[in-house]
PDB file of C-alpha atoms and ligand atoms in Angstrom:
ATOM      1  CA  MET D   1       4.043 -14.995 -45.800  1.00  0.00           C
ATOM      2  CA  LYS D   2       4.349 -17.692 -48.445  1.00  0.00           C
ATOM      3  CA  GLN D   3       7.628 -17.768 -50.326  1.00  0.00           C
ATOM      4  CA  VAL D   4       8.420 -18.659 -53.923  1.00  0.00           C
ATOM      5  CA  GLY D   5      12.138 -19.250 -54.556  1.00  0.00           C
ATOM      6  CA  ILE D   6      13.813 -18.930 -57.935  1.00  0.00           C
ATOM      7  CA  PHE D   7      16.780 -21.269 -58.487  1.00  0.00           C
ATOM      8  CA  GLY D   8      19.067 -21.766 -61.448  1.00  0.00           C
ATOM      9  CA  LYS D   9      22.590 -21.409 -62.674  1.00  0.00           C
ATOM     10  CA  ARG D  10      24.280 -18.069 -63.139  1.00  0.00           C
ATOM     11  CA  LYS D  11      22.738 -16.118 -65.995  1.00  0.00           C
ATOM     12  CA  SER D  12      19.885 -18.619 -66.362  1.00  0.00           C
ATOM     13  CA  GLY D  13      17.367 -15.734 -66.229  1.00  0.00           C
ATOM     14  CA  LYS D  14      16.352 -15.778 -62.515  1.00  0.00           C
ATOM     15  CA  SER D  15      16.155 -12.015 -62.101  1.00  0.00           C
ATOM     16  CA  ALA D  16      14.424 -11.501 -65.435  1.00  0.00           C
ATOM     17  CA  LEU D  17      11.833 -14.117 -64.467  1.00  0.00           C
ATOM     18  CA  MET D  18      11.315 -12.520 -61.093  1.00  0.00           C
ATOM     19  CA  TYR D  19      10.655  -9.203 -62.820  1.00  0.00           C
ATOM     20  CA  ALA D  20       8.302 -10.815 -65.382  1.00  0.00           C
ATOM     21  CA  LEU D  21       6.322 -12.548 -62.596  1.00  0.00           C
ATOM     22  CA  THR D  22       6.175  -9.363 -60.570  1.00  0.00           C
ATOM     23  CA  LYS D  23       4.715  -7.507 -63.535  1.00  0.00           C
ATOM     24  CA  GLN D  24       2.168 -10.268 -63.964  1.00  0.00           C
ATOM     25  CA  LYS D  25       1.177  -9.886 -60.298  1.00  0.00           C
ATOM     26  CA  ILE D  26       0.772  -6.154 -60.592  1.00  0.00           C
ATOM     27  CA  ILE D  27      -1.531  -6.566 -63.628  1.00  0.00           C
ATOM     28  CA  GLN D  28      -3.627  -9.151 -61.738  1.00  0.00           C
ATOM     29  CA  ASP D  29      -3.819  -7.112 -58.534  1.00  0.00           C
ATOM     30  CA  ALA D  30      -4.886  -4.053 -60.514  1.00  0.00           C
ATOM     31  CA  ALA D  31      -7.670  -6.054 -62.132  1.00  0.00           C
ATOM     32  CA  PHE D  32      -8.746  -7.399 -58.741  1.00  0.00           C
ATOM     33  CA  SER D  33      -8.826  -4.018 -57.015  1.00  0.00           C
ATOM     34  CA  ALA D  34     -10.829  -2.595 -59.896  1.00  0.00           C
ATOM     35  CA  MET D  35     -13.424  -5.247 -59.078  1.00  0.00           C
ATOM     36  CA  GLU D  36     -13.101  -4.402 -55.381  1.00  0.00           C
ATOM     37  CA  ILE D  37     -12.278  -7.939 -54.351  1.00  0.00           C
ATOM     38  CA  SER D  38     -10.367  -8.070 -51.117  1.00  0.00           C
ATOM     39  CA  GLY D  39      -8.117 -10.707 -49.563  1.00  0.00           C
ATOM     40  CA  ILE D  40      -5.544 -11.053 -52.265  1.00  0.00           C
ATOM     41  CA  THR D  41      -2.797 -13.379 -51.187  1.00  0.00           C
ATOM     42  CA  ARG D  42       0.537 -11.691 -51.210  1.00  0.00           C
ATOM     43  CA  VAL D  43       3.632 -13.768 -51.821  1.00  0.00           C
ATOM     44  CA  MET D  44       7.300 -13.076 -51.545  1.00  0.00           C
ATOM     45  CA  LEU D  45       9.394 -13.917 -54.561  1.00  0.00           C
ATOM     46  CA  VAL D  46      12.956 -14.774 -53.594  1.00  0.00           C
ATOM     47  CA  ASP D  47      15.752 -14.394 -56.147  1.00  0.00           C
ATOM     48  CA  THR D  48      18.871 -16.415 -55.417  1.00  0.00           C
ATOM     49  CA  VAL D  49      22.489 -16.457 -56.442  1.00  0.00           C
ATOM     50  CA  GLY D  50      23.350 -19.155 -59.013  1.00  0.00           C
ATOM     51  CA  VAL D  51      23.153 -22.747 -57.804  1.00  0.00           C
ATOM     52  CA  ASP D  52      26.552 -23.109 -59.456  1.00  0.00           C
ATOM     53  CA  VAL D  53      28.141 -20.554 -57.094  1.00  0.00           C
ATOM     54  CA  GLU D  54      29.814 -22.902 -54.662  1.00  0.00           C
ATOM     55  CA  GLU D  55      31.284 -20.384 -52.274  1.00  0.00           C
ATOM     56  CA  ASP D  56      27.859 -18.941 -51.456  1.00  0.00           C
ATOM     57  CA  SER D  57      25.291 -20.731 -49.322  1.00  0.00           C
ATOM     58  CA  THR D  58      22.307 -18.371 -49.587  1.00  0.00           C
ATOM     59  CA  ALA D  59      20.576 -20.594 -52.206  1.00  0.00           C
ATOM     60  CA  GLU D  60      20.954 -23.507 -49.707  1.00  0.00           C
ATOM     61  CA  LYS D  61      19.329 -21.441 -46.990  1.00  0.00           C
ATOM     62  CA  THR D  62      16.537 -20.262 -49.270  1.00  0.00           C
ATOM     63  CA  ALA D  63      15.925 -23.854 -50.296  1.00  0.00           C
ATOM     64  CA  GLN D  64      15.010 -24.687 -46.748  1.00  0.00           C
ATOM     65  CA  SER D  65      12.300 -22.069 -46.440  1.00  0.00           C
ATOM     66  CA  VAL D  66      10.369 -21.804 -49.699  1.00  0.00           C
ATOM     67  CA  ASP D  67       6.846 -23.148 -50.222  1.00  0.00           C
ATOM     68  CA  VAL D  68       7.208 -23.278 -53.999  1.00  0.00           C
ATOM     69  CA  ALA D  69      10.527 -23.594 -55.851  1.00  0.00           C
ATOM     70  CA  LEU D  70      11.099 -22.680 -59.460  1.00  0.00           C
ATOM     71  CA  MET D  71      14.060 -24.586 -60.920  1.00  0.00           C
ATOM     72  CA  LEU D  72      15.334 -22.920 -64.046  1.00  0.00           C
ATOM     73  CA  ILE D  73      16.986 -24.990 -66.740  1.00  0.00           C
ATOM     74  CA  THR D  74      18.469 -23.526 -69.935  1.00  0.00           C
ATOM     75  CA  ASP D  75      20.291 -26.373 -71.626  1.00  0.00           C
ATOM     76  CA  ASP D  76      20.634 -30.134 -71.692  1.00  0.00           C
ATOM     77  CA  SER D  77      23.362 -30.355 -69.085  1.00  0.00           C
ATOM     78  CA  PHE D  78      21.095 -30.238 -66.060  1.00  0.00           C
ATOM     79  CA  GLU D  79      22.802 -32.623 -63.674  1.00  0.00           C
ATOM     80  CA  LEU D  80      23.386 -29.897 -61.094  1.00  0.00           C
ATOM     81  CA  GLU D  81      19.722 -28.860 -61.340  1.00  0.00           C
ATOM     82  CA  LEU D  82      18.597 -32.460 -60.699  1.00  0.00           C
ATOM     83  CA  GLY D  83      20.729 -32.453 -57.564  1.00  0.00           C
ATOM     84  CA  TRP D  84      18.972 -29.291 -56.396  1.00  0.00           C
ATOM     85  CA  ILE D  85      15.600 -30.799 -57.178  1.00  0.00           C
ATOM     86  CA  GLY D  86      16.527 -33.600 -54.802  1.00  0.00           C
ATOM     87  CA  LYS D  87      17.463 -31.090 -52.074  1.00  0.00           C
ATOM     88  CA  LEU D  88      14.279 -29.100 -52.602  1.00  0.00           C
ATOM     89  CA  ARG D  89      12.176 -32.283 -52.436  1.00  0.00           C
ATOM     90  CA  LYS D  90      13.767 -33.205 -49.118  1.00  0.00           C
ATOM     91  CA  ALA D  91      13.024 -29.726 -47.804  1.00  0.00           C
ATOM     92  CA  GLY D  92       9.359 -30.246 -48.718  1.00  0.00           C
ATOM     93  CA  SER D  93       9.013 -27.586 -51.433  1.00  0.00           C
ATOM     94  CA  SER D  94       6.573 -27.872 -54.285  1.00  0.00           C
ATOM     95  CA  ILE D  95       8.850 -27.834 -57.354  1.00  0.00           C
ATOM     96  CA  ILE D  96       8.114 -26.419 -60.774  1.00  0.00           C
ATOM     97  CA  VAL D  97      10.693 -26.826 -63.536  1.00  0.00           C
ATOM     98  CA  VAL D  98      11.040 -23.819 -65.844  1.00  0.00           C
ATOM     99  CA  ILE D  99      12.758 -24.066 -69.192  1.00  0.00           C
ATOM    100  CA  SER D 100      14.106 -20.546 -69.098  1.00  0.00           C
ATOM    101  CA  GLN D 101      14.844 -18.271 -72.079  1.00  0.00           C
ATOM    102  CA  ALA D 102      12.553 -20.484 -74.115  1.00  0.00           C
ATOM    103  CA  ASP D 103      12.665 -18.006 -77.023  1.00  0.00           C
ATOM    104  CA  LYS D 104      16.225 -19.178 -77.707  1.00  0.00           C
ATOM    105  CA  PHE D 105      15.054 -22.673 -78.670  1.00  0.00           C
ATOM    106  CA  PRO D 106      13.722 -23.351 -82.189  1.00  0.00           C
ATOM    107  CA  ASP D 107      11.006 -25.567 -80.632  1.00  0.00           C
ATOM    108  CA  GLY D 108      10.298 -23.200 -77.729  1.00  0.00           C
ATOM    109  CA  GLY D 109      12.044 -25.557 -75.285  1.00  0.00           C
ATOM    110  CA  LYS D 110       9.582 -28.430 -75.734  1.00  0.00           C
ATOM    111  CA  ALA D 111      12.150 -31.190 -76.316  1.00  0.00           C
ATOM    112  CA  LEU D 112      14.212 -30.130 -73.282  1.00  0.00           C
ATOM    113  CA  ALA D 113      11.014 -29.876 -71.193  1.00  0.00           C
ATOM    114  CA  ALA D 114      10.082 -33.453 -72.166  1.00  0.00           C
ATOM    115  CA  ALA D 115      13.603 -34.701 -71.313  1.00  0.00           C
ATOM    116  CA  VAL D 116      13.537 -33.089 -67.850  1.00  0.00           C
ATOM    117  CA  ASN D 117      10.029 -34.355 -67.207  1.00  0.00           C
ATOM    118  CA  GLU D 118      11.125 -37.842 -68.166  1.00  0.00           C
ATOM    119  CA  VAL D 119      13.881 -38.033 -65.576  1.00  0.00           C
ATOM    120  CA  SER D 120      12.281 -35.959 -62.800  1.00  0.00           C
ATOM    121  CA  GLY D 121       8.555 -36.613 -63.232  1.00  0.00           C
ATOM    122  CA  LEU D 122       8.005 -32.914 -62.569  1.00  0.00           C
ATOM    123  CA  LYS D 123       5.671 -30.566 -64.324  1.00  0.00           C
ATOM    124  CA  THR D 124       7.692 -28.375 -66.696  1.00  0.00           C
ATOM    125  CA  PHE D 125       6.880 -24.968 -68.177  1.00  0.00           C
ATOM    126  CA  CYS D 126       8.644 -23.255 -71.102  1.00  0.00           C
ATOM    127  CA  VAL D 127       8.920 -19.559 -70.332  1.00  0.00           C
ATOM    128  CA  SER D 128      10.505 -16.505 -71.967  1.00  0.00           C
ATOM    129  CA  SER D 129      10.839 -13.467 -69.764  1.00  0.00           C
ATOM    130  CA  GLN D 130      11.845 -11.567 -72.875  1.00  0.00           C
ATOM    131  CA  THR D 131       8.764 -12.272 -75.020  1.00  0.00           C
ATOM    132  CA  GLY D 132       6.464 -13.005 -72.068  1.00  0.00           C
ATOM    133  CA  ALA D 133       5.578 -16.442 -73.513  1.00  0.00           C
ATOM    134  CA  GLY D 134       4.446 -18.830 -70.793  1.00  0.00           C
ATOM    135  CA  VAL D 135       4.629 -16.273 -67.949  1.00  0.00           C
ATOM    136  CA  ALA D 136       0.882 -16.170 -67.343  1.00  0.00           C
ATOM    137  CA  GLU D 137       0.643 -19.974 -67.371  1.00  0.00           C
ATOM    138  CA  LEU D 138       3.543 -20.262 -64.910  1.00  0.00           C
ATOM    139  CA  ASP D 139       1.963 -17.639 -62.682  1.00  0.00           C
ATOM    140  CA  GLU D 140      -1.321 -19.610 -62.633  1.00  0.00           C
ATOM    141  CA  GLU D 141       0.509 -22.790 -61.705  1.00  0.00           C
ATOM    142  CA  ILE D 142       2.377 -21.016 -58.864  1.00  0.00           C
ATOM    143  CA  ASN D 143      -0.923 -19.761 -57.518  1.00  0.00           C
ATOM    144  CA  ARG D 144      -2.429 -23.269 -57.716  1.00  0.00           C
ATOM    145  CA  ARG D 145       0.532 -24.695 -55.773  1.00  0.00           C
ATOM    146  CA  LEU D 146       0.371 -21.900 -53.155  1.00  0.00           C
ATOM    147  CA  ALA D 147      -3.324 -22.579 -52.623  1.00  0.00           C
ATOM    148  CA  LYS D 148      -2.491 -26.246 -51.941  1.00  0.00           C
ATOM    149  CA  GLU D 149       0.447 -25.600 -49.627  1.00  0.00           C
TER     150      GLU D 149
HETATM  151  N1  LIG I 201      16.633 -14.271 -74.988  1.00  0.00           N
HETATM  152  C1  LIG I 201      16.376 -14.210 -73.665  1.00  0.00           C
HETATM  153  N2  LIG I 201      17.323 -13.709 -72.836  1.00  0.00           N
HETATM  154  C2  LIG I 201      17.047 -13.642 -71.541  1.00  0.00           C
HETATM  155  C3  LIG I 201      15.801 -14.119 -70.990  1.00  0.00           C
HETATM  156  N3  LIG I 201      15.840 -13.947 -69.650  1.00  0.00           N
HETATM  157  C4  LIG I 201      17.036 -13.402 -69.359  1.00  0.00           C
HETATM  158  N4  LIG I 201      17.777 -13.221 -70.492  1.00  0.00           N
HETATM  159  C5  LIG I 201      19.157 -12.658 -70.600  1.00  0.00           C
HETATM  160  O1  LIG I 201      20.036 -13.503 -69.933  1.00  0.00           O
HETATM  161  C6  LIG I 201      20.993 -12.811 -69.147  1.00  0.00           C
HETATM  162  C7  LIG I 201      20.921 -13.217 -67.697  1.00  0.00           C
HETATM  163  O2  LIG I 201      19.653 -12.879 -67.180  1.00  0.00           O
HETATM  164  P1  LIG I 201      19.439 -12.644 -65.633  1.00  0.00           P
HETATM  165  O3  LIG I 201      17.974 -12.501 -65.403  1.00  0.00           O
HETATM  166  O4  LIG I 201      20.317 -11.550 -65.140  1.00  0.00           O
HETATM  167  O5  LIG I 201      19.943 -14.026 -65.080  1.00  0.00           O
HETATM  168  P2  LIG I 201      20.284 -14.423 -63.576  1.00  0.00           P
HETATM  169  O6  LIG I 201      20.038 -15.874 -63.482  1.00  0.00           O
HETATM  170  O7  LIG I 201      19.533 -13.525 -62.635  1.00  0.00           O
HETATM  171  O8  LIG I 201      21.841 -14.115 -63.501  1.00  0.00           O
HETATM  172  P3  LIG I 201      22.736 -13.983 -62.173  1.00  0.00           P
HETATM  173  O9  LIG I 201      21.967 -13.225 -61.151  1.00  0.00           O
HETATM  174  O10 LIG I 201      23.969 -13.279 -62.621  1.00  0.00           O
HETATM  175  O11 LIG I 201      23.048 -15.380 -61.729  1.00  0.00           O
HETATM  176  C8  LIG I 201      20.652 -11.303 -69.381  1.00  0.00           C
HETATM  177  O12 LIG I 201      21.500 -10.856 -70.390  1.00  0.00           O
HETATM  178  C9  LIG I 201      19.220 -11.324 -69.828  1.00  0.00           C
HETATM  179  O13 LIG I 201      18.910 -10.238 -70.651  1.00  0.00           O
HETATM  180  C10 LIG I 201      14.833 -14.618 -71.895  1.00  0.00           C
HETATM  181  O14 LIG I 201      13.728 -15.064 -71.541  1.00  0.00           O
HETATM  182  N5  LIG I 201      15.179 -14.646 -73.214  1.00  0.00           N
HETATM  183 MG1  LIG I 202      20.166 -12.409 -60.991  1.00  0.00          MG
END
């Protein structure tokens, strides 16, 4: 089964995003089954402990096995996250940057997204698990990446 890993610092919103994406999936699958279309790809979403938890290596292990990696960023000190992006690249994952808790930014996270994109070259999505903003778009991108993997 394909795996999507969710990475980010403690309290960056990993579990909330996992829940929001799961809800999105359930809505989609319900629509599909209503149309009696079979062969829906099932994926496993993997929540991780914070990448800033040094005494725990489960995020390291997860990083080795995911097809698609979501790297959550919540503020402009994202050095640690850039390090993880490097690790995930080496492991061969398709990486999507998520500006998490985007509802907390006056500009919806756009400036931070541009800054991260500038240094990493990665596609960046602003998402709020709380308001649901950007969740559908992120889900679509994940599905596109999974289809390519
Ligand atoms: N405003 C806002 N708050 C959020 C959002 N997502 C999560 N939170 C809040 O941020 C806090 C941390 O969210 P979690 O989803 O538990 O974060 P986590 O990364 O799983 O945290 P750990 O598992 O402890 O590392 C909680 O109080 C959430 O309610 C969001 O999109 N917007
Ligand atoms: Mg969590």
